[in-house]
mmCIF file of C-alpha atoms and ligand atoms in Angstrom:
data_model
loop_
_atom_site.group_PDB
_atom_site.id
_atom_site.type_symbol
_atom_site.label_atom_id
_atom_site.label_comp_id
_atom_site.label_asym_id
_atom_site.label_seq_id
_atom_site.Cartn_x
_atom_site.Cartn_y
_atom_site.Cartn_z
ATOM 1 C CA MET A 161 -7.206 6.665 19.874
ATOM 2 C CA LEU A 162 -5.969 6.715 16.317
ATOM 3 C CA PHE A 163 -7.481 9.005 13.781
ATOM 4 C CA LEU A 164 -9.154 6.900 11.112
ATOM 5 C CA TYR A 165 -8.262 7.437 7.503
ATOM 6 C CA THR A 166 -10.922 7.940 4.902
ATOM 7 C CA CYS A 167 -10.658 5.746 1.799
ATOM 8 C CA LYS A 168 -9.209 8.681 -0.081
ATOM 9 C CA GLN A 169 -6.485 9.168 2.524
ATOM 10 C CA ALA A 170 -5.785 5.455 2.654
ATOM 11 C CA HIS A 171 -5.321 5.365 -1.128
ATOM 12 C CA GLN A 172 -3.028 8.357 -0.931
ATOM 13 C CA LYS A 173 -0.888 6.742 1.751
ATOM 14 C CA LEU A 174 -0.695 3.517 -0.220
ATOM 15 C CA SER A 175 0.565 5.481 -3.208
ATOM 16 C CA GLU A 176 3.048 7.408 -1.073
ATOM 17 C CA ASN A 177 4.264 4.107 0.271
ATOM 18 C CA LEU A 178 5.668 3.395 -3.192
ATOM 19 C CA ASP A 179 7.890 6.460 -3.016
ATOM 20 C CA ARG A 180 8.823 6.679 0.626
ATOM 21 C CA LYS A 181 8.716 4.769 3.854
ATOM 22 C CA LEU A 182 5.626 5.577 5.871
ATOM 23 C CA SER A 183 5.995 6.514 9.500
ATOM 24 C CA LEU A 184 4.983 4.079 12.196
ATOM 25 C CA THR A 185 1.857 6.106 12.916
ATOM 26 C CA GLU A 186 0.900 6.272 9.256
ATOM 27 C CA ARG A 187 1.332 2.551 8.859
ATOM 28 C CA ALA A 188 -0.696 1.833 11.995
ATOM 29 C CA GLN A 189 -3.517 4.057 10.815
ATOM 30 C CA LEU A 190 -3.416 2.504 7.387
ATOM 31 C CA LYS A 191 -3.507 -0.967 8.874
ATOM 32 C CA VAL A 192 -6.578 -0.112 10.925
ATOM 33 C CA HIS A 193 -8.348 1.192 7.850
ATOM 34 C CA LEU A 194 -7.367 -1.797 5.723
ATOM 35 C CA SER A 195 -8.637 -4.188 8.374
ATOM 36 C CA MET A 196 -12.066 -2.602 8.100
ATOM 37 C CA CYS A 197 -12.248 -1.743 4.425
ATOM 38 C CA ARG A 198 -12.159 -4.465 1.830
ATOM 39 C CA SER A 199 -11.865 -2.166 -1.161
ATOM 40 C CA CYS A 200 -8.761 -0.471 0.221
ATOM 41 C CA SER A 201 -7.413 -3.837 1.269
ATOM 42 C CA ASN A 202 -7.700 -4.967 -2.356
ATOM 43 C CA PHE A 203 -6.061 -1.761 -3.484
ATOM 44 C CA SER A 204 -3.216 -2.402 -1.065
ATOM 45 C CA THR A 205 -2.675 -5.845 -2.567
ATOM 46 C CA GLN A 206 -2.483 -4.305 -6.035
ATOM 47 C CA MET A 207 0.014 -1.729 -4.794
ATOM 48 C CA ARG A 208 2.195 -4.452 -3.336
ATOM 49 C CA THR A 209 2.130 -6.271 -6.670
ATOM 50 C CA ILE A 210 3.099 -3.102 -8.503
ATOM 51 C CA ARG A 211 5.847 -2.376 -6.014
ATOM 52 C CA SER A 212 7.429 -5.797 -6.326
ATOM 53 C CA ALA A 213 7.219 -5.502 -10.115
ATOM 54 C CA MET A 214 8.956 -2.132 -9.892
ATOM 55 C CA LYS A 215 11.615 -3.599 -7.636
ATOM 56 C CA GLN A 216 12.287 -6.344 -10.147
ATOM 57 C CA MET A 217 12.642 -3.809 -12.925
ATOM 58 C CA ALA A 218 14.911 -1.670 -10.766
ATOM 59 C CA SER A 219 17.148 -4.620 -10.022
ATOM 60 C CA GLY A 220 17.497 -5.170 -13.753
ATOM 61 C CA LYS A 221 16.111 -8.645 -13.770
ATOM 62 C CA SER A 222 13.631 -9.528 -16.421
ATOM 63 C CA SER A 223 11.593 -12.360 -15.086
ATOM 64 C CA ASP A 224 8.659 -13.669 -16.997
ATOM 65 C CA GLN A 225 7.144 -15.500 -14.108
ATOM 66 C CA ASP A 226 3.452 -16.041 -14.382
ATOM 67 C CA PRO A 227 1.791 -15.916 -10.951
ATOM 68 C CA SER A 228 -1.073 -18.177 -12.018
HETATM 69 ZN ZN1 ZN B 107 -11.163 2.282 2.463
#
């Protein structure tokens, strides 16, 4: 059985995910936590938004797309 992350650990892994690729185990554990925890799930969505914004900046494209 997988060890369950606390919210604090889940947040930490989500942040680490911006800098490095998480291992399969880490991702699985994170997924389990996110499926049970709405607040971390929301945080994960924000992280994904930030990451794609960072990717756009890194690729040198300045897009002014409004998601709304
Ligand atoms: Zn949580």
